[in-house]
Amino acid sequence: QAGKTAWFAVDECVAGHVHGPWFGKHWRREGNLEVVAKFATKTNAVIIPTWCLKTPNGYKLTYSEPIEPETKTWQDLSEQTANRLRPIVEENFEQWFMYHELRVVDFQG
C-alpha cells in the first residue's frame, strides 16, 4: 500500500524438497502463485511475472507485462500468472530442477 515491493518465487518448497511450479493442478491451492494472487487481491498490488534464465552469454532477466488485479478474483489472477510463466518454465524446466535437498535447518542462523 505504500508503494513497496514483495518478491515470491514460483518454485515450491514442500517437506524439504524444492519442486517446479504446479501449473494446472487446481487441487493444490496453497502454492506461491496462490499466495501472490491472494496478496494482490487484498492489497490491489500489480503482479509482474519475472524470470531469470541462464543463457550461453550469462543470465537474462525478463520482466513481463504487469497483471492488474482490479475486478479479478484471486483464482483469475493465479491462473493468469501461471499462464504467463508456464511456457517459460516448461521450455527451461532443467533450470528449475535441483539435485540437492533443502531442509529447514539450511536456512537457520
PDB file of C-alpha atoms in Angstrom:
ATOM      1  CA  GLN A   1       0.000   0.000   0.000  1.00  0.00           C
ATOM      2  CA  ALA A   2       3.000   2.275   0.449  1.00  0.00           C
ATOM      3  CA  GLY A   3       4.486   1.530  -2.973  1.00  0.00           C
ATOM      4  CA  LYS A   4       6.807  -1.204  -1.705  1.00  0.00           C
ATOM      5  CA  THR A   5       7.743  -4.429  -3.490  1.00  0.00           C
ATOM      6  CA  ALA A   6       7.209  -8.030  -2.421  1.00  0.00           C
ATOM      7  CA  TRP A   7       9.021 -10.896  -4.100  1.00  0.00           C
ATOM      8  CA  PHE A   8       7.908 -14.533  -4.386  1.00  0.00           C
ATOM      9  CA  ALA A   9       9.490 -17.494  -6.167  1.00  0.00           C
ATOM     10  CA  VAL A  10       7.368 -19.688  -8.394  1.00  0.00           C
ATOM     11  CA  ASP A  11       9.139 -22.786  -7.066  1.00  0.00           C
ATOM     12  CA  GLU A  12       7.538 -24.702  -4.222  1.00  0.00           C
ATOM     13  CA  CYS A  13       9.366 -25.930  -1.128  1.00  0.00           C
ATOM     14  CA  VAL A  14       7.370 -28.849   0.264  1.00  0.00           C
ATOM     15  CA  ALA A  15       8.637 -31.162   3.013  1.00  0.00           C
ATOM     16  CA  GLY A  16      12.211 -30.037   2.487  1.00  0.00           C
ATOM     17  CA  HIS A  17      12.206 -30.548  -1.268  1.00  0.00           C
ATOM     18  CA  VAL A  18      12.016 -27.850  -3.927  1.00  0.00           C
ATOM     19  CA  HIS A  19       9.671 -28.592  -6.819  1.00  0.00           C
ATOM     20  CA  GLY A  20       8.946 -26.742 -10.007  1.00  0.00           C
ATOM     21  CA  PRO A  21       5.602 -24.939 -10.019  1.00  0.00           C
ATOM     22  CA  TRP A  22       2.400 -27.000 -10.007  1.00  0.00           C
ATOM     23  CA  PHE A  23       0.854 -25.454 -13.122  1.00  0.00           C
ATOM     24  CA  GLY A  24      -2.664 -26.667 -13.816  1.00  0.00           C
ATOM     25  CA  LYS A  25      -3.038 -28.528 -10.528  1.00  0.00           C
ATOM     26  CA  HIS A  26      -6.266 -26.998  -9.258  1.00  0.00           C
ATOM     27  CA  TRP A  27      -6.323 -29.366  -6.290  1.00  0.00           C
ATOM     28  CA  ARG A  28      -3.243 -27.607  -4.899  1.00  0.00           C
ATOM     29  CA  ARG A  29      -4.205 -24.048  -3.978  1.00  0.00           C
ATOM     30  CA  GLU A  30      -1.623 -23.266  -1.322  1.00  0.00           C
ATOM     31  CA  GLY A  31       1.427 -22.679  -3.510  1.00  0.00           C
ATOM     32  CA  ASN A  32       3.295 -19.463  -4.138  1.00  0.00           C
ATOM     33  CA  LEU A  33       1.177 -18.474  -7.147  1.00  0.00           C
ATOM     34  CA  GLU A  34      -1.912 -18.596  -4.961  1.00  0.00           C
ATOM     35  CA  VAL A  35      -0.230 -16.625  -2.166  1.00  0.00           C
ATOM     36  CA  VAL A  36       0.767 -13.924  -4.668  1.00  0.00           C
ATOM     37  CA  ALA A  37      -2.734 -13.794  -6.173  1.00  0.00           C
ATOM     38  CA  LYS A  38      -4.436 -13.555  -2.765  1.00  0.00           C
ATOM     39  CA  PHE A  39      -1.990 -10.852  -1.651  1.00  0.00           C
ATOM     40  CA  ALA A  40      -2.582  -8.856  -4.845  1.00  0.00           C
ATOM     41  CA  THR A  41      -6.346  -9.151  -4.491  1.00  0.00           C
ATOM     42  CA  LYS A  42      -6.319  -7.921  -0.893  1.00  0.00           C
ATOM     43  CA  THR A  43      -3.900  -5.035  -1.492  1.00  0.00           C
ATOM     44  CA  ASN A  44      -4.663  -4.150  -5.128  1.00  0.00           C
ATOM     45  CA  ALA A  45      -0.994  -4.838  -5.937  1.00  0.00           C
ATOM     46  CA  VAL A  46       0.141  -5.329  -9.510  1.00  0.00           C
ATOM     47  CA  ILE A  47       1.773  -8.689 -10.330  1.00  0.00           C
ATOM     48  CA  ILE A  48       4.837  -8.513 -12.572  1.00  0.00           C
ATOM     49  CA  PRO A  49       5.874 -12.041 -13.579  1.00  0.00           C
ATOM     50  CA  THR A  50       9.657 -12.054 -13.845  1.00  0.00           C
ATOM     51  CA  TRP A  51      12.178 -14.757 -14.654  1.00  0.00           C
ATOM     52  CA  CYS A  52      15.902 -15.193 -14.979  1.00  0.00           C
ATOM     53  CA  LEU A  53      17.303 -17.709 -17.450  1.00  0.00           C
ATOM     54  CA  LYS A  54      20.850 -18.907 -17.911  1.00  0.00           C
ATOM     55  CA  THR A  55      21.983 -18.329 -21.485  1.00  0.00           C
ATOM     56  CA  PRO A  56      25.255 -19.108 -23.287  1.00  0.00           C
ATOM     57  CA  ASN A  57      26.241 -15.458 -22.666  1.00  0.00           C
ATOM     58  CA  GLY A  58      25.314 -15.324 -18.965  1.00  0.00           C
ATOM     59  CA  TYR A  59      21.941 -14.668 -17.389  1.00  0.00           C
ATOM     60  CA  LYS A  60      18.967 -12.838 -18.858  1.00  0.00           C
ATOM     61  CA  LEU A  61      16.388 -11.199 -16.585  1.00  0.00           C
ATOM     62  CA  THR A  62      12.953 -10.657 -18.129  1.00  0.00           C
ATOM     63  CA  TYR A  63      10.122  -8.547 -16.730  1.00  0.00           C
ATOM     64  CA  SER A  64       6.766  -9.488 -18.206  1.00  0.00           C
ATOM     65  CA  GLU A  65       3.846  -7.147 -18.724  1.00  0.00           C
ATOM     66  CA  PRO A  66       2.079  -6.294 -15.439  1.00  0.00           C
ATOM     67  CA  ILE A  67      -1.090  -8.114 -14.452  1.00  0.00           C
ATOM     68  CA  GLU A  68      -3.569  -5.693 -12.906  1.00  0.00           C
ATOM     69  CA  PRO A  69      -5.698  -7.066 -10.053  1.00  0.00           C
ATOM     70  CA  GLU A  70      -8.703  -4.780 -10.424  1.00  0.00           C
ATOM     71  CA  THR A  71     -12.025  -6.625 -10.727  1.00  0.00           C
ATOM     72  CA  LYS A  72     -10.334 -10.049 -10.755  1.00  0.00           C
ATOM     73  CA  THR A  73     -10.654 -12.860  -8.255  1.00  0.00           C
ATOM     74  CA  TRP A  74      -7.514 -14.366  -6.764  1.00  0.00           C
ATOM     75  CA  GLN A  75      -8.258 -17.515  -8.789  1.00  0.00           C
ATOM     76  CA  ASP A  76      -8.254 -15.473 -12.010  1.00  0.00           C
ATOM     77  CA  LEU A  77      -5.000 -13.756 -11.014  1.00  0.00           C
ATOM     78  CA  SER A  78      -3.367 -17.070 -10.131  1.00  0.00           C
ATOM     79  CA  GLU A  79      -4.396 -18.595 -13.466  1.00  0.00           C
ATOM     80  CA  GLN A  80      -3.303 -15.546 -15.453  1.00  0.00           C
ATOM     81  CA  THR A  81       0.094 -15.500 -13.713  1.00  0.00           C
ATOM     82  CA  ALA A  82       0.531 -19.246 -14.230  1.00  0.00           C
ATOM     83  CA  ASN A  83      -0.331 -18.912 -17.920  1.00  0.00           C
ATOM     84  CA  ARG A  84       2.301 -16.203 -18.294  1.00  0.00           C
ATOM     85  CA  LEU A  85       5.039 -18.254 -16.584  1.00  0.00           C
ATOM     86  CA  ARG A  86       4.143 -21.770 -17.739  1.00  0.00           C
ATOM     87  CA  PRO A  87       5.704 -21.659 -21.229  1.00  0.00           C
ATOM     88  CA  ILE A  88       8.977 -20.261 -19.864  1.00  0.00           C
ATOM     89  CA  VAL A  89       9.276 -22.854 -17.106  1.00  0.00           C
ATOM     90  CA  GLU A  90       8.202 -25.772 -19.306  1.00  0.00           C
ATOM     91  CA  GLU A  91      10.715 -24.833 -22.016  1.00  0.00           C
ATOM     92  CA  ASN A  92      13.515 -24.475 -19.441  1.00  0.00           C
ATOM     93  CA  PHE A  93      12.494 -26.876 -16.689  1.00  0.00           C
ATOM     94  CA  GLU A  94      16.077 -28.026 -16.120  1.00  0.00           C
ATOM     95  CA  GLN A  95      16.737 -24.563 -14.687  1.00  0.00           C
ATOM     96  CA  TRP A  96      14.103 -25.194 -12.011  1.00  0.00           C
ATOM     97  CA  PHE A  97      15.307 -28.687 -11.162  1.00  0.00           C
ATOM     98  CA  MET A  98      17.720 -29.215  -8.271  1.00  0.00           C
ATOM     99  CA  TYR A  99      19.591 -32.352  -7.249  1.00  0.00           C
ATOM    100  CA  HIS A 100      20.141 -31.405  -3.626  1.00  0.00           C
ATOM    101  CA  GLU A 101      17.710 -31.492  -0.735  1.00  0.00           C
ATOM    102  CA  LEU A 102      16.804 -28.322   1.130  1.00  0.00           C
ATOM    103  CA  ARG A 103      15.936 -28.566   4.800  1.00  0.00           C
ATOM    104  CA  VAL A 104      14.632 -26.016   7.280  1.00  0.00           C
ATOM    105  CA  VAL A 105      17.964 -26.133   9.128  1.00  0.00           C
ATOM    106  CA  ASP A 106      19.688 -24.956   5.942  1.00  0.00           C
ATOM    107  CA  PHE A 107      18.024 -21.569   6.463  1.00  0.00           C
ATOM    108  CA  GLN A 108      18.542 -21.176  10.190  1.00  0.00           C
ATOM    109  CA  GLY A 109      21.285 -18.936  11.540  1.00  0.00           C
TER     110      GLY A 109
END
